[in-house]
Amino acid sequence: MEVDYLIIGSGLAGISFAETCLLHHKKIMVVNDTSQNSTTIAGGLYNPIVLKRFTKIWEAENQLAITIPFYKNLETKLGTTFLYEIPLFRKLNNIEEQNNWFTASDKPNLSNYLSSELNTLNNEAIVSNYKFGKVNETGFLDTKKLKENYTNYLVVENCYLEETLDYSKLVIKDDQIEYKDIRAKQIVFAEGFGLHNNPYFNNLPLDGTKGELLIIKSENLNLNEIINSSIWILPLGNHLYKVGATYDWEDKTNQKTEKAKTELLTHLKEVISCDFEVIDHLAGVRPTVKDRRPLLGKHHLHNHLYILNGLGTRGVLFAPYLSDKLYQYIENGIPLDNEISIERCYKKLFR
């Protein structure tokens, strides 16, 4: 079998790059196993603002301009819904935070995203002594539903192989990559935290941050917005809510912990006053990088080996945007920004 791209991994990064290739009429084969679950259990939130500091994320306008239409087109293609554009309200905990909000919302580069008027939520179940700031251009992606539907699509199209990649069977030639009976012009590794098993790119500084979430059910919360405080609360429908998330930089396993559950419940009870029950507890490792920038680019020795990784906590916005960047780099030679290129890492490794 001959393809243009062999893509390793089908999380948000792999899905986005696969679809980007198909949009450009390229032949692909996706190889994936179940070792990485960060996409499946992710909160799926997207938000153009760093709410701890009231600053805009890198390339926010360009990410939104590419990402939202990308997911909407994918919904049409797959005949289902997984993108939900709903407002996010940041809980303001004191007068100083309220003043900081006003200052931020008045800045030209933030005024489109931060409402200049503070809000009182008419919800008796929400506990707050102060008002809320509304963030525009926010919502969430049902990442699990996207992954399941897109995988089914790839299977029907005969371009999906469910197995753990055997790196020893990769044959790298001057003009192509061979893997078993597959011959590909390029290979793109989008393995998430699984990158540590990759002998070609495991020298890159992918760290990994474990996150744990809860699914709760509450008949009395009646929340239709995303609430952001010390934790976030995301309405899923049918009285179900996702609550997250913890950050653990030491534990690199997918094991759920009572410590994280207790932390989430403690913060949740500071935000809501109604009864609820815990329906599920989820854990996974986010593919993060210490400098908080993604990892894109070409292997320093092999011309046909590429990487798309390190999307971290902003994978929903990052994935389609960065997939387009990497595709344009490979196909058209358009240079990658220094902030995202692995050349910044290679300069330190090989200086």
Short mmCIF file of C-alpha atoms in Angstrom, two decimals:
data_model
loop_
_atom_site.label_atom_id
_atom_site.label_comp_id
_atom_site.label_asym_id
_atom_site.label_seq_id
_atom_site.Cartn_x
_atom_site.Cartn_y
_atom_site.Cartn_z
CA MET A 1 0.00 0.00 0.00
CA GLU A 2 1.32 3.43 -0.96
CA VAL A 3 0.29 6.58 0.94
CA ASP A 4 1.44 10.15 1.19
CA TYR A 5 1.41 10.23 5.00
CA LEU A 6 1.77 7.60 7.68
CA ILE A 7 0.39 9.20 10.86
CA ILE A 8 1.19 7.69 14.24
CA GLY A 9 -1.45 8.46 16.89
CA SER A 10 -5.10 9.49 16.68
CA GLY A 11 -5.59 11.91 19.53
CA LEU A 12 -6.49 15.51 18.77
CA ALA A 13 -3.16 16.10 17.04
CA GLY A 14 -3.35 12.96 14.89
CA ILE A 15 -7.00 13.49 13.97
CA SER A 16 -6.39 17.10 13.01
CA PHE A 17 -3.37 16.32 10.89
CA ALA A 18 -5.11 13.38 9.24
CA GLU A 19 -8.09 15.55 8.29
CA THR A 20 -5.81 18.35 7.10
CA CYS A 21 -4.13 15.86 4.75
CA LEU A 22 -7.47 14.59 3.46
CA LEU A 23 -8.65 18.14 2.83
CA HIS A 24 -5.62 18.47 0.54
CA HIS A 25 -6.46 15.17 -1.19
CA LYS A 26 -3.56 13.24 0.27
CA LYS A 27 -3.65 9.49 0.94
CA ILE A 28 -3.07 8.58 4.59
CA MET A 29 -2.76 5.66 6.97
CA VAL A 30 -3.22 6.19 10.70
CA VAL A 31 -1.61 3.78 13.17
CA ASN A 32 -2.88 3.96 16.74
CA ASP A 33 -3.13 1.94 19.93
CA THR A 34 -4.92 2.57 23.23
CA SER A 35 -1.86 3.43 25.34
CA GLN A 36 -2.60 7.17 25.46
CA ASN A 37 -5.95 8.48 26.72
CA SER A 38 -5.47 12.24 27.14
CA THR A 39 -7.81 13.05 24.24
CA THR A 40 -10.50 10.63 25.43
CA ILE A 41 -10.68 12.01 28.97
CA ALA A 42 -9.84 15.65 28.23
CA GLY A 43 -12.00 18.48 29.48
CA GLY A 44 -12.14 19.77 25.93
CA LEU A 45 -12.40 23.42 26.93
CA TYR A 46 -11.26 26.14 24.56
CA ASN A 47 -10.70 29.69 25.66
CA PRO A 48 -8.51 32.43 24.13
CA ILE A 49 -7.56 33.96 27.50
CA VAL A 50 -5.17 32.94 30.27
CA LEU A 51 -7.59 33.59 33.12
CA LYS A 52 -5.03 33.60 35.91
CA ARG A 53 -3.34 36.64 34.43
CA PHE A 54 -6.03 38.05 32.11
CA THR A 55 -3.78 37.80 29.06
CA LYS A 56 -4.46 36.57 25.54
CA ILE A 57 -3.00 33.24 24.47
CA TRP A 58 -0.43 33.08 21.68
CA GLU A 59 -1.95 33.60 18.20
CA ALA A 60 -5.50 33.56 19.62
CA GLU A 61 -7.21 35.24 16.65
CA ASN A 62 -5.53 33.00 14.09
CA GLN A 63 -6.21 29.86 16.08
CA LEU A 64 -9.91 30.67 16.40
CA ALA A 65 -10.17 31.61 12.73
CA ILE A 66 -8.88 28.18 11.66
CA THR A 67 -10.02 25.91 14.47
CA ILE A 68 -13.74 26.66 14.84
CA PRO A 69 -14.55 26.30 11.08
CA PHE A 70 -12.39 23.15 11.03
CA TYR A 71 -14.48 21.43 13.70
CA LYS A 72 -17.76 22.64 12.21
CA ASN A 73 -16.82 21.23 8.81
CA LEU A 74 -15.83 17.98 10.50
CA GLU A 75 -19.24 17.83 12.22
CA THR A 76 -20.92 18.17 8.83
CA LYS A 77 -18.66 15.50 7.34
CA LEU A 78 -19.31 13.01 10.15
CA GLY A 79 -22.99 13.89 10.58
CA THR A 80 -22.80 14.55 14.30
CA THR A 81 -22.20 17.30 16.86
CA PHE A 82 -19.22 17.59 19.18
CA LEU A 83 -18.44 21.33 19.25
CA TYR A 84 -20.42 23.44 21.72
CA GLU A 85 -20.01 27.21 21.67
CA ILE A 86 -21.11 28.35 25.12
CA PRO A 87 -19.97 31.27 27.31
CA LEU A 88 -17.46 30.97 30.10
CA PHE A 89 -17.80 32.96 33.32
CA ARG A 90 -14.75 33.61 35.45
CA LYS A 91 -15.51 33.80 39.16
CA LEU A 92 -13.97 36.96 40.64
CA ASN A 93 -12.95 36.42 44.24
CA ASN A 94 -12.34 39.95 45.51
CA ILE A 95 -12.39 43.65 44.63
CA GLU A 96 -8.84 43.53 43.33
CA GLU A 97 -9.73 40.82 40.79
CA GLN A 98 -12.77 42.82 39.71
CA ASN A 99 -10.58 45.88 39.16
CA ASN A 100 -8.04 43.79 37.25
CA TRP A 101 -10.84 42.51 35.04
CA PHE A 102 -11.97 46.04 34.18
CA THR A 103 -8.39 47.02 33.38
CA ALA A 104 -7.90 43.98 31.15
CA SER A 105 -11.23 44.31 29.33
CA ASP A 106 -10.30 47.87 28.40
CA LYS A 107 -7.16 46.80 26.54
CA PRO A 108 -7.55 46.82 22.74
CA ASN A 109 -6.19 43.30 22.30
CA LEU A 110 -8.52 41.86 24.96
CA SER A 111 -11.73 43.83 24.49
CA ASN A 112 -13.15 41.34 21.97
CA TYR A 113 -12.78 38.52 24.47
CA LEU A 114 -13.49 40.03 27.88
CA SER A 115 -16.89 41.60 28.49
CA SER A 116 -16.58 45.06 30.02
CA GLU A 117 -19.64 44.47 32.22
CA LEU A 118 -19.57 42.15 35.20
CA ASN A 119 -22.34 39.59 35.61
CA THR A 120 -24.40 38.17 38.45
CA LEU A 121 -25.45 34.60 37.76
CA ASN A 122 -29.07 33.97 38.69
CA ASN A 123 -28.34 30.54 40.05
CA GLU A 124 -28.94 29.79 43.73
CA ALA A 125 -26.59 26.80 43.55
CA ILE A 126 -23.55 28.94 42.70
CA VAL A 127 -21.67 30.40 45.66
CA SER A 128 -20.02 33.79 45.12
CA ASN A 129 -19.62 37.02 47.08
CA TYR A 130 -18.56 38.89 43.96
CA LYS A 131 -19.54 39.02 40.33
CA PHE A 132 -18.40 37.08 37.28
CA GLY A 133 -16.50 38.17 34.19
CA LYS A 134 -17.79 36.81 30.89
CA VAL A 135 -15.31 35.51 28.32
CA ASN A 136 -16.35 35.42 24.67
CA GLU A 137 -15.27 32.95 21.95
CA THR A 138 -15.33 30.00 24.36
CA GLY A 139 -16.86 26.55 24.53
CA PHE A 140 -15.89 22.91 24.59
CA LEU A 141 -15.24 20.00 22.29
CA ASP A 142 -16.54 16.54 23.13
CA THR A 143 -13.16 14.99 22.42
CA LYS A 144 -14.24 11.44 23.19
CA LYS A 145 -17.14 11.63 20.72
CA LEU A 146 -14.89 13.20 18.08
CA LYS A 147 -12.27 10.47 18.48
CA GLU A 148 -14.82 7.65 18.32
CA ASN A 149 -16.59 9.04 15.25
CA TYR A 150 -13.41 9.92 13.40
CA THR A 151 -11.89 6.51 14.11
CA ASN A 152 -15.00 4.85 12.70
CA TYR A 153 -14.71 7.03 9.61
CA LEU A 154 -11.05 6.07 9.10
CA VAL A 155 -11.89 2.38 9.49
CA VAL A 156 -14.62 2.60 6.83
CA GLU A 157 -12.16 4.40 4.52
CA ASN A 158 -9.56 1.65 5.08
CA CYS A 159 -6.96 4.06 6.39
CA TYR A 160 -6.75 3.02 10.05
CA LEU A 161 -4.54 0.38 11.63
CA GLU A 162 -5.07 -0.42 15.30
CA GLU A 163 -1.79 -1.66 16.66
CA THR A 164 1.23 -0.52 18.63
CA LEU A 165 3.83 0.76 16.21
CA ASP A 166 6.84 -1.52 16.02
CA TYR A 167 9.67 0.98 15.56
CA SER A 168 12.06 -1.81 14.62
CA LYS A 169 10.01 -2.44 11.48
CA LEU A 170 10.31 1.14 10.27
CA VAL A 171 12.64 1.31 7.27
CA ILE A 172 13.83 4.83 6.51
CA LYS A 173 15.02 5.36 2.96
CA ASP A 174 16.15 8.45 1.11
CA ASP A 175 12.87 8.81 -0.74
CA GLN A 176 10.27 7.12 1.50
CA ILE A 177 9.36 5.35 4.72
CA GLU A 178 8.41 1.68 4.81
CA TYR A 179 6.43 -0.01 7.56
CA LYS A 180 5.44 -3.62 6.92
CA ASP A 181 3.45 -3.45 3.66
CA ILE A 182 2.99 0.35 3.79
CA ARG A 183 5.14 2.74 1.80
CA ALA A 184 4.79 6.41 2.75
CA LYS A 185 6.33 9.61 1.48
CA GLN A 186 6.29 11.09 5.00
CA ILE A 187 5.66 9.94 8.54
CA VAL A 188 4.24 12.21 11.24
CA PHE A 189 4.44 11.18 14.88
CA ALA A 190 1.52 12.53 16.93
CA GLU A 191 1.84 10.21 19.90
CA GLY A 192 1.22 12.50 22.85
CA PHE A 193 2.99 11.35 26.00
CA GLY A 194 3.83 8.12 24.16
CA LEU A 195 6.64 10.08 22.52
CA HIS A 196 8.92 8.78 25.28
CA ASN A 197 8.92 5.38 23.54
CA ASN A 198 9.89 6.91 20.20
CA PRO A 199 13.61 6.34 19.47
CA TYR A 200 13.69 9.19 16.92
CA PHE A 201 12.23 12.00 19.00
CA ASN A 202 12.50 10.92 22.64
CA ASN A 203 15.36 13.36 23.23
CA LEU A 204 12.90 16.27 22.96
CA PRO A 205 11.80 17.90 26.24
CA LEU A 206 8.24 16.50 26.41
CA ASP A 207 7.44 16.51 30.11
CA GLY A 208 3.85 15.42 30.67
CA THR A 209 1.42 16.67 33.31
CA LYS A 210 -1.11 14.34 34.86
CA GLY A 211 -4.66 15.63 35.13
CA GLU A 212 -7.68 14.17 36.91
CA LEU A 213 -11.35 15.03 36.36
CA LEU A 214 -14.71 14.12 37.81
CA ILE A 215 -18.11 13.63 36.22
CA ILE A 216 -20.87 14.62 38.63
CA LYS A 217 -24.65 14.54 38.48
CA SER A 218 -26.81 17.18 40.10
CA GLU A 219 -30.55 17.73 39.58
CA ASN A 220 -30.36 21.18 41.19
CA LEU A 221 -27.30 22.81 39.64
CA ASN A 222 -29.08 23.82 36.40
CA LEU A 223 -25.95 25.30 34.89
CA ASN A 224 -25.79 26.15 31.18
CA GLU A 225 -22.49 28.05 31.23
CA ILE A 226 -18.89 27.09 31.91
CA ILE A 227 -17.76 28.29 35.33
CA ASN A 228 -14.06 28.96 35.92
CA SER A 229 -12.70 29.35 39.43
CA SER A 230 -10.10 27.28 41.30
CA ILE A 231 -11.66 24.51 39.20
CA TRP A 232 -13.92 24.62 36.15
CA ILE A 233 -17.40 23.19 35.79
CA LEU A 234 -18.63 22.20 32.37
CA PRO A 235 -22.29 21.32 31.60
CA LEU A 236 -22.67 18.09 29.60
CA GLY A 237 -26.46 17.89 29.54
CA ASN A 238 -28.87 15.53 31.34
CA HIS A 239 -27.79 17.04 34.70
CA LEU A 240 -24.21 15.84 34.15
CA TYR A 241 -21.16 18.08 34.63
CA LYS A 242 -17.45 17.63 34.11
CA VAL A 243 -15.27 19.08 36.90
CA GLY A 244 -11.55 19.63 36.57
CA ALA A 245 -8.74 19.63 36.63
CA THR A 246 -5.73 18.75 38.73
CA TYR A 247 -2.07 19.19 37.76
CA ASP A 248 0.56 16.69 38.86
CA TRP A 249 4.07 17.07 37.46
CA GLU A 250 5.51 13.99 39.18
CA ASP A 251 3.07 11.11 38.61
CA LYS A 252 3.14 10.00 34.96
CA THR A 253 0.53 7.23 35.21
CA ASN A 254 -3.13 7.06 34.22
CA GLN A 255 -4.11 5.83 37.68
CA LYS A 256 -6.87 7.69 39.53
CA THR A 257 -5.97 8.94 43.00
CA GLU A 258 -8.02 9.75 46.07
CA LYS A 259 -5.82 12.77 46.68
CA ALA A 260 -6.86 14.38 43.39
CA LYS A 261 -10.51 13.43 43.93
CA THR A 262 -10.48 15.07 47.35
CA GLU A 263 -8.82 18.19 45.92
CA LEU A 264 -11.46 18.52 43.22
CA LEU A 265 -14.36 17.95 45.63
CA THR A 266 -12.97 20.51 48.07
CA HIS A 267 -12.78 23.17 45.37
CA LEU A 268 -16.16 22.19 43.94
CA LYS A 269 -17.89 22.72 47.29
CA GLU A 270 -16.43 26.23 47.37
CA VAL A 271 -18.29 27.01 44.14
CA ILE A 272 -21.62 25.17 44.41
CA SER A 273 -23.96 24.62 47.37
CA CYS A 274 -26.37 21.99 45.99
CA ASP A 275 -26.26 18.22 46.36
CA PHE A 276 -24.46 16.12 43.76
CA GLU A 277 -23.08 12.63 43.25
CA VAL A 278 -19.82 11.56 41.63
CA ILE A 279 -20.54 9.46 38.56
CA ASP A 280 -17.02 8.93 37.23
CA HIS A 281 -13.38 9.74 37.92
CA LEU A 282 -10.90 10.11 35.03
CA ALA A 283 -7.13 10.45 34.81
CA GLY A 284 -4.58 10.92 32.03
CA VAL A 285 -1.26 12.54 31.19
CA ARG A 286 -1.26 15.69 29.07
CA PRO A 287 1.64 16.04 26.59
CA THR A 288 3.19 19.23 27.95
CA VAL A 289 6.53 20.97 27.40
CA LYS A 290 8.36 22.99 30.04
CA ASP A 291 8.49 26.13 27.90
CA ARG A 292 4.72 25.74 27.23
CA ARG A 293 5.24 25.63 23.48
CA PRO A 294 4.37 22.78 21.11
CA LEU A 295 6.85 20.52 19.33
CA LEU A 296 6.64 20.68 15.53
CA GLY A 297 9.18 20.01 12.86
CA LYS A 298 11.49 17.66 11.03
CA HIS A 299 13.97 15.20 12.51
CA HIS A 300 17.50 16.58 12.52
CA LEU A 301 18.84 13.63 10.48
CA HIS A 302 15.92 12.15 8.54
CA ASN A 303 14.09 14.27 5.98
CA HIS A 304 10.82 12.34 6.00
CA LEU A 305 10.28 12.12 9.76
CA TYR A 306 8.13 14.78 11.43
CA ILE A 307 6.59 15.44 14.81
CA LEU A 308 3.37 17.09 16.01
CA ASN A 309 3.21 17.03 19.79
CA GLY A 310 3.24 19.01 23.03
CA LEU A 311 -0.23 20.55 22.64
CA GLY A 312 -0.70 20.52 26.43
CA THR A 313 -3.83 22.00 27.98
CA ARG A 314 -4.83 23.94 24.86
CA GLY A 315 -5.07 21.06 22.44
CA VAL A 316 -8.58 21.91 21.21
CA LEU A 317 -7.46 25.26 19.80
CA PHE A 318 -3.93 24.18 18.94
CA ALA A 319 -4.55 20.95 17.01
CA PRO A 320 -6.13 22.18 13.72
CA TYR A 321 -4.03 25.35 13.70
CA LEU A 322 -0.73 23.55 14.22
CA SER A 323 -1.68 20.78 11.80
CA ASP A 324 -2.09 23.38 9.09
CA LYS A 325 1.26 24.93 10.05
CA LEU A 326 3.05 21.58 9.86
CA TYR A 327 1.38 20.61 6.59
CA GLN A 328 2.36 23.91 4.95
CA TYR A 329 5.91 23.43 6.23
CA ILE A 330 6.20 19.94 4.76
CA GLU A 331 4.44 20.53 1.46
CA ASN A 332 5.27 24.15 0.69
CA GLY A 333 8.39 24.88 2.71
CA ILE A 334 6.73 27.62 4.75
CA PRO A 335 8.96 28.04 7.84
CA LEU A 336 7.61 27.21 11.28
CA ASP A 337 7.50 29.97 13.88
CA ASN A 338 10.41 29.81 16.31
CA GLU A 339 7.94 29.44 19.21
CA ILE A 340 6.70 26.06 17.95
CA SER A 341 9.60 24.61 15.96
CA ILE A 342 11.72 21.84 17.48
CA GLU A 343 14.75 23.69 16.13
CA ARG A 344 14.68 25.62 19.42
CA CYS A 345 15.25 22.30 21.20
CA TYR A 346 17.86 21.01 18.76
CA LYS A 347 19.91 24.18 19.24
CA LYS A 348 20.23 23.29 22.93
CA LEU A 349 20.78 19.58 22.34
CA PHE A 350 23.47 19.90 19.70
CA ARG A 351 25.20 23.17 20.52
#
